[in-house]
C-alpha cells in the first residue's frame, strides 16, 4: 500500500455517534473507502480514532519516502544525460589541429671533434 493517495480521516460527531471516514486512492485508480460509525458511549472511541489517524500518518510517511526516492532517481538520471550531452558536445566541437610540422635539425659532423 505504499503507492497510495490518502485523504485525512474525517471525523464528525453528533451527540450519539462518531463517524470516521477514511479514503485510500491507489495508483492503479482503485479507491478504498472505509467508514466506521461509533457510538459516543463506546469506551474504545478515542482508541479507534487515534488508530485511524496513526494508520493514515504511517501511509503518508511511506508515500513521502517513495516520492523522495523516485525524485532522487530521476535527478541522477537527468544529471547523467546532461553530463553525457556536454561531453559529446565538447568532443565534437573541440577540433585540434594535429598536423605535424617538420622541424629542421642540423646535421651532426661525422668525425668527433678533438680539442687541440
PDB file of C-alpha atoms in Angstrom:
ATOM      1  CA  UNK A   1       0.000   0.000   0.000  1.00  0.00           C
ATOM      2  CA  UNK A   2       2.958   2.316  -0.353  1.00  0.00           C
ATOM      3  CA  UNK A   3       1.710   3.789  -3.637  1.00  0.00           C
ATOM      4  CA  UNK A   4      -1.416   5.444  -2.313  1.00  0.00           C
ATOM      5  CA  UNK A   5      -3.005   8.825  -2.232  1.00  0.00           C
ATOM      6  CA  UNK A   6      -4.689   9.467   1.080  1.00  0.00           C
ATOM      7  CA  UNK A   7      -7.245  11.829   2.415  1.00  0.00           C
ATOM      8  CA  UNK A   8      -7.016  12.579   6.106  1.00  0.00           C
ATOM      9  CA  UNK A   9      -9.638  10.705   8.070  1.00  0.00           C
ATOM     10  CA  UNK A  10     -12.622  12.933   8.581  1.00  0.00           C
ATOM     11  CA  UNK A  11     -14.230  12.696  11.950  1.00  0.00           C
ATOM     12  CA  UNK A  12     -17.673  14.086  12.505  1.00  0.00           C
ATOM     13  CA  UNK A  13     -19.593  13.736  15.686  1.00  0.00           C
ATOM     14  CA  UNK A  14     -23.110  14.182  16.888  1.00  0.00           C
ATOM     15  CA  UNK A  15     -24.442  13.663  20.339  1.00  0.00           C
ATOM     16  CA  UNK A  16     -24.797   9.926  19.886  1.00  0.00           C
ATOM     17  CA  UNK A  17     -22.435   8.731  17.149  1.00  0.00           C
ATOM     18  CA  UNK A  18     -18.997   9.425  15.730  1.00  0.00           C
ATOM     19  CA  UNK A  19     -18.299   8.718  12.048  1.00  0.00           C
ATOM     20  CA  UNK A  20     -14.735   8.146  10.836  1.00  0.00           C
ATOM     21  CA  UNK A  21     -14.331   8.344   7.042  1.00  0.00           C
ATOM     22  CA  UNK A  22     -11.089   7.197   5.501  1.00  0.00           C
ATOM     23  CA  UNK A  23     -10.281   7.055   1.781  1.00  0.00           C
ATOM     24  CA  UNK A  24      -7.234   5.441   0.164  1.00  0.00           C
ATOM     25  CA  UNK A  25      -6.571   6.056  -3.564  1.00  0.00           C
ATOM     26  CA  UNK A  26      -4.204   3.591  -5.194  1.00  0.00           C
ATOM     27  CA  UNK A  27      -2.071   4.436  -8.223  1.00  0.00           C
ATOM     28  CA  UNK A  28      -3.946   1.936 -10.385  1.00  0.00           C
ATOM     29  CA  UNK A  29      -7.082   4.038  -9.944  1.00  0.00           C
ATOM     30  CA  UNK A  30      -8.889   1.984  -7.354  1.00  0.00           C
ATOM     31  CA  UNK A  31     -10.286   3.679  -4.288  1.00  0.00           C
ATOM     32  CA  UNK A  32     -10.839   2.003  -0.977  1.00  0.00           C
ATOM     33  CA  UNK A  33     -13.245   3.741   1.358  1.00  0.00           C
ATOM     34  CA  UNK A  34     -13.761   2.835   4.926  1.00  0.00           C
ATOM     35  CA  UNK A  35     -16.435   4.280   7.161  1.00  0.00           C
ATOM     36  CA  UNK A  36     -16.637   3.450  10.801  1.00  0.00           C
ATOM     37  CA  UNK A  37     -19.526   4.568  12.950  1.00  0.00           C
ATOM     38  CA  UNK A  38     -19.035   4.546  16.684  1.00  0.00           C
ATOM     39  CA  UNK A  39     -21.340   5.393  19.498  1.00  0.00           C
ATOM     40  CA  UNK A  40     -20.184   8.137  21.803  1.00  0.00           C
ATOM     41  CA  UNK A  41     -20.656   5.915  24.831  1.00  0.00           C
ATOM     42  CA  UNK A  42     -18.289   3.259  23.348  1.00  0.00           C
ATOM     43  CA  UNK A  43     -15.210   3.017  25.601  1.00  0.00           C
ATOM     44  CA  UNK A  44     -12.854   2.460  22.645  1.00  0.00           C
ATOM     45  CA  UNK A  45     -13.844   5.589  20.671  1.00  0.00           C
ATOM     46  CA  UNK A  46     -10.655   7.519  21.326  1.00  0.00           C
ATOM     47  CA  UNK A  47      -8.502   4.481  20.631  1.00  0.00           C
ATOM     48  CA  UNK A  48     -10.155   3.831  17.269  1.00  0.00           C
ATOM     49  CA  UNK A  49      -9.901   7.470  16.235  1.00  0.00           C
ATOM     50  CA  UNK A  50      -6.225   7.503  17.194  1.00  0.00           C
ATOM     51  CA  UNK A  51      -5.607   4.217  15.351  1.00  0.00           C
ATOM     52  CA  UNK A  52      -7.187   5.624  12.165  1.00  0.00           C
ATOM     53  CA  UNK A  53      -5.076   8.787  12.442  1.00  0.00           C
ATOM     54  CA  UNK A  54      -1.863   6.793  13.026  1.00  0.00           C
ATOM     55  CA  UNK A  55      -2.595   4.494  10.088  1.00  0.00           C
ATOM     56  CA  UNK A  56      -3.097   7.494   7.811  1.00  0.00           C
ATOM     57  CA  UNK A  57       0.110   9.144   9.027  1.00  0.00           C
ATOM     58  CA  UNK A  58       2.062   5.915   8.501  1.00  0.00           C
ATOM     59  CA  UNK A  59       0.777   5.581   4.931  1.00  0.00           C
ATOM     60  CA  UNK A  60       1.576   9.232   4.230  1.00  0.00           C
ATOM     61  CA  UNK A  61       5.117   8.756   5.525  1.00  0.00           C
ATOM     62  CA  UNK A  62       5.606   5.699   3.289  1.00  0.00           C
ATOM     63  CA  UNK A  63       4.281   7.650   0.299  1.00  0.00           C
ATOM     64  CA  UNK A  64       6.574  10.598   1.054  1.00  0.00           C
ATOM     65  CA  UNK A  65       9.612   8.311   1.289  1.00  0.00           C
ATOM     66  CA  UNK A  66       8.721   6.654  -2.020  1.00  0.00           C
ATOM     67  CA  UNK A  67       8.318  10.045  -3.697  1.00  0.00           C
ATOM     68  CA  UNK A  68      11.691  11.218  -2.378  1.00  0.00           C
ATOM     69  CA  UNK A  69      13.397   8.068  -3.671  1.00  0.00           C
ATOM     70  CA  UNK A  70      11.800   8.496  -7.105  1.00  0.00           C
ATOM     71  CA  UNK A  71      12.836  12.154  -7.203  1.00  0.00           C
ATOM     72  CA  UNK A  72      16.422  11.260  -6.362  1.00  0.00           C
ATOM     73  CA  UNK A  73      16.497   8.601  -9.071  1.00  0.00           C
ATOM     74  CA  UNK A  74      15.073  10.994 -11.677  1.00  0.00           C
ATOM     75  CA  UNK A  75      17.659  13.601 -10.666  1.00  0.00           C
ATOM     76  CA  UNK A  76      20.532  11.159 -11.042  1.00  0.00           C
ATOM     77  CA  UNK A  77      19.301  10.033 -14.460  1.00  0.00           C
ATOM     78  CA  UNK A  78      18.773  13.623 -15.657  1.00  0.00           C
ATOM     79  CA  UNK A  79      22.249  14.642 -14.458  1.00  0.00           C
ATOM     80  CA  UNK A  80      23.802  11.649 -16.234  1.00  0.00           C
ATOM     81  CA  UNK A  81      22.161  12.531 -19.547  1.00  0.00           C
ATOM     82  CA  UNK A  82      23.125  16.175 -19.166  1.00  0.00           C
ATOM     83  CA  UNK A  83      26.753  15.218 -18.480  1.00  0.00           C
ATOM     84  CA  UNK A  84      26.841  12.865 -21.464  1.00  0.00           C
ATOM     85  CA  UNK A  85      25.383  15.598 -23.672  1.00  0.00           C
ATOM     86  CA  UNK A  86      28.014  18.108 -22.554  1.00  0.00           C
ATOM     87  CA  UNK A  87      30.779  15.537 -23.099  1.00  0.00           C
ATOM     88  CA  UNK A  88      29.522  14.758 -26.623  1.00  0.00           C
ATOM     89  CA  UNK A  89      29.299  18.482 -27.442  1.00  0.00           C
ATOM     90  CA  UNK A  90      32.862  19.023 -26.204  1.00  0.00           C
ATOM     91  CA  UNK A  91      34.236  16.106 -28.191  1.00  0.00           C
ATOM     92  CA  UNK A  92      32.521  17.165 -31.424  1.00  0.00           C
ATOM     93  CA  UNK A  93      33.391  20.859 -31.169  1.00  0.00           C
ATOM     94  CA  UNK A  94      36.969  20.581 -29.901  1.00  0.00           C
ATOM     95  CA  UNK A  95      38.840  20.353 -33.219  1.00  0.00           C
ATOM     96  CA  UNK A  96      42.542  20.426 -32.500  1.00  0.00           C
ATOM     97  CA  UNK A  97      44.971  20.714 -35.379  1.00  0.00           C
ATOM     98  CA  UNK A  98      47.010  17.568 -35.300  1.00  0.00           C
ATOM     99  CA  UNK A  99      49.212  18.381 -38.290  1.00  0.00           C
ATOM    100  CA  UNK A 100      52.866  17.581 -37.770  1.00  0.00           C
ATOM    101  CA  UNK A 101      55.199  20.470 -38.581  1.00  0.00           C
ATOM    102  CA  UNK A 102      58.612  19.334 -39.704  1.00  0.00           C
ATOM    103  CA  UNK A 103      61.497  20.652 -37.656  1.00  0.00           C
ATOM    104  CA  UNK A 104      64.897  21.025 -39.322  1.00  0.00           C
ATOM    105  CA  UNK A 105      67.653  19.528 -37.239  1.00  0.00           C
ATOM    106  CA  UNK A 106      71.258  20.435 -38.210  1.00  0.00           C
ATOM    107  CA  UNK A 107      73.364  17.532 -39.334  1.00  0.00           C
ATOM    108  CA  UNK A 108      75.910  16.195 -36.893  1.00  0.00           C
ATOM    109  CA  UNK A 109      79.548  16.060 -38.058  1.00  0.00           C
ATOM    110  CA  UNK A 110      80.669  12.561 -38.835  1.00  0.00           C
ATOM    111  CA  UNK A 111      84.027  12.950 -37.084  1.00  0.00           C
ATOM    112  CA  UNK A 112      84.208  13.771 -33.469  1.00  0.00           C
ATOM    113  CA  UNK A 113      85.986  16.987 -32.879  1.00  0.00           C
ATOM    114  CA  UNK A 114      89.045  16.804 -30.670  1.00  0.00           C
ATOM    115  CA  UNK A 115      90.404  19.785 -28.910  1.00  0.00           C
ATOM    116  CA  UNK A 116      93.927  20.857 -29.974  1.00  0.00           C
TER     117      UNK A 116
END
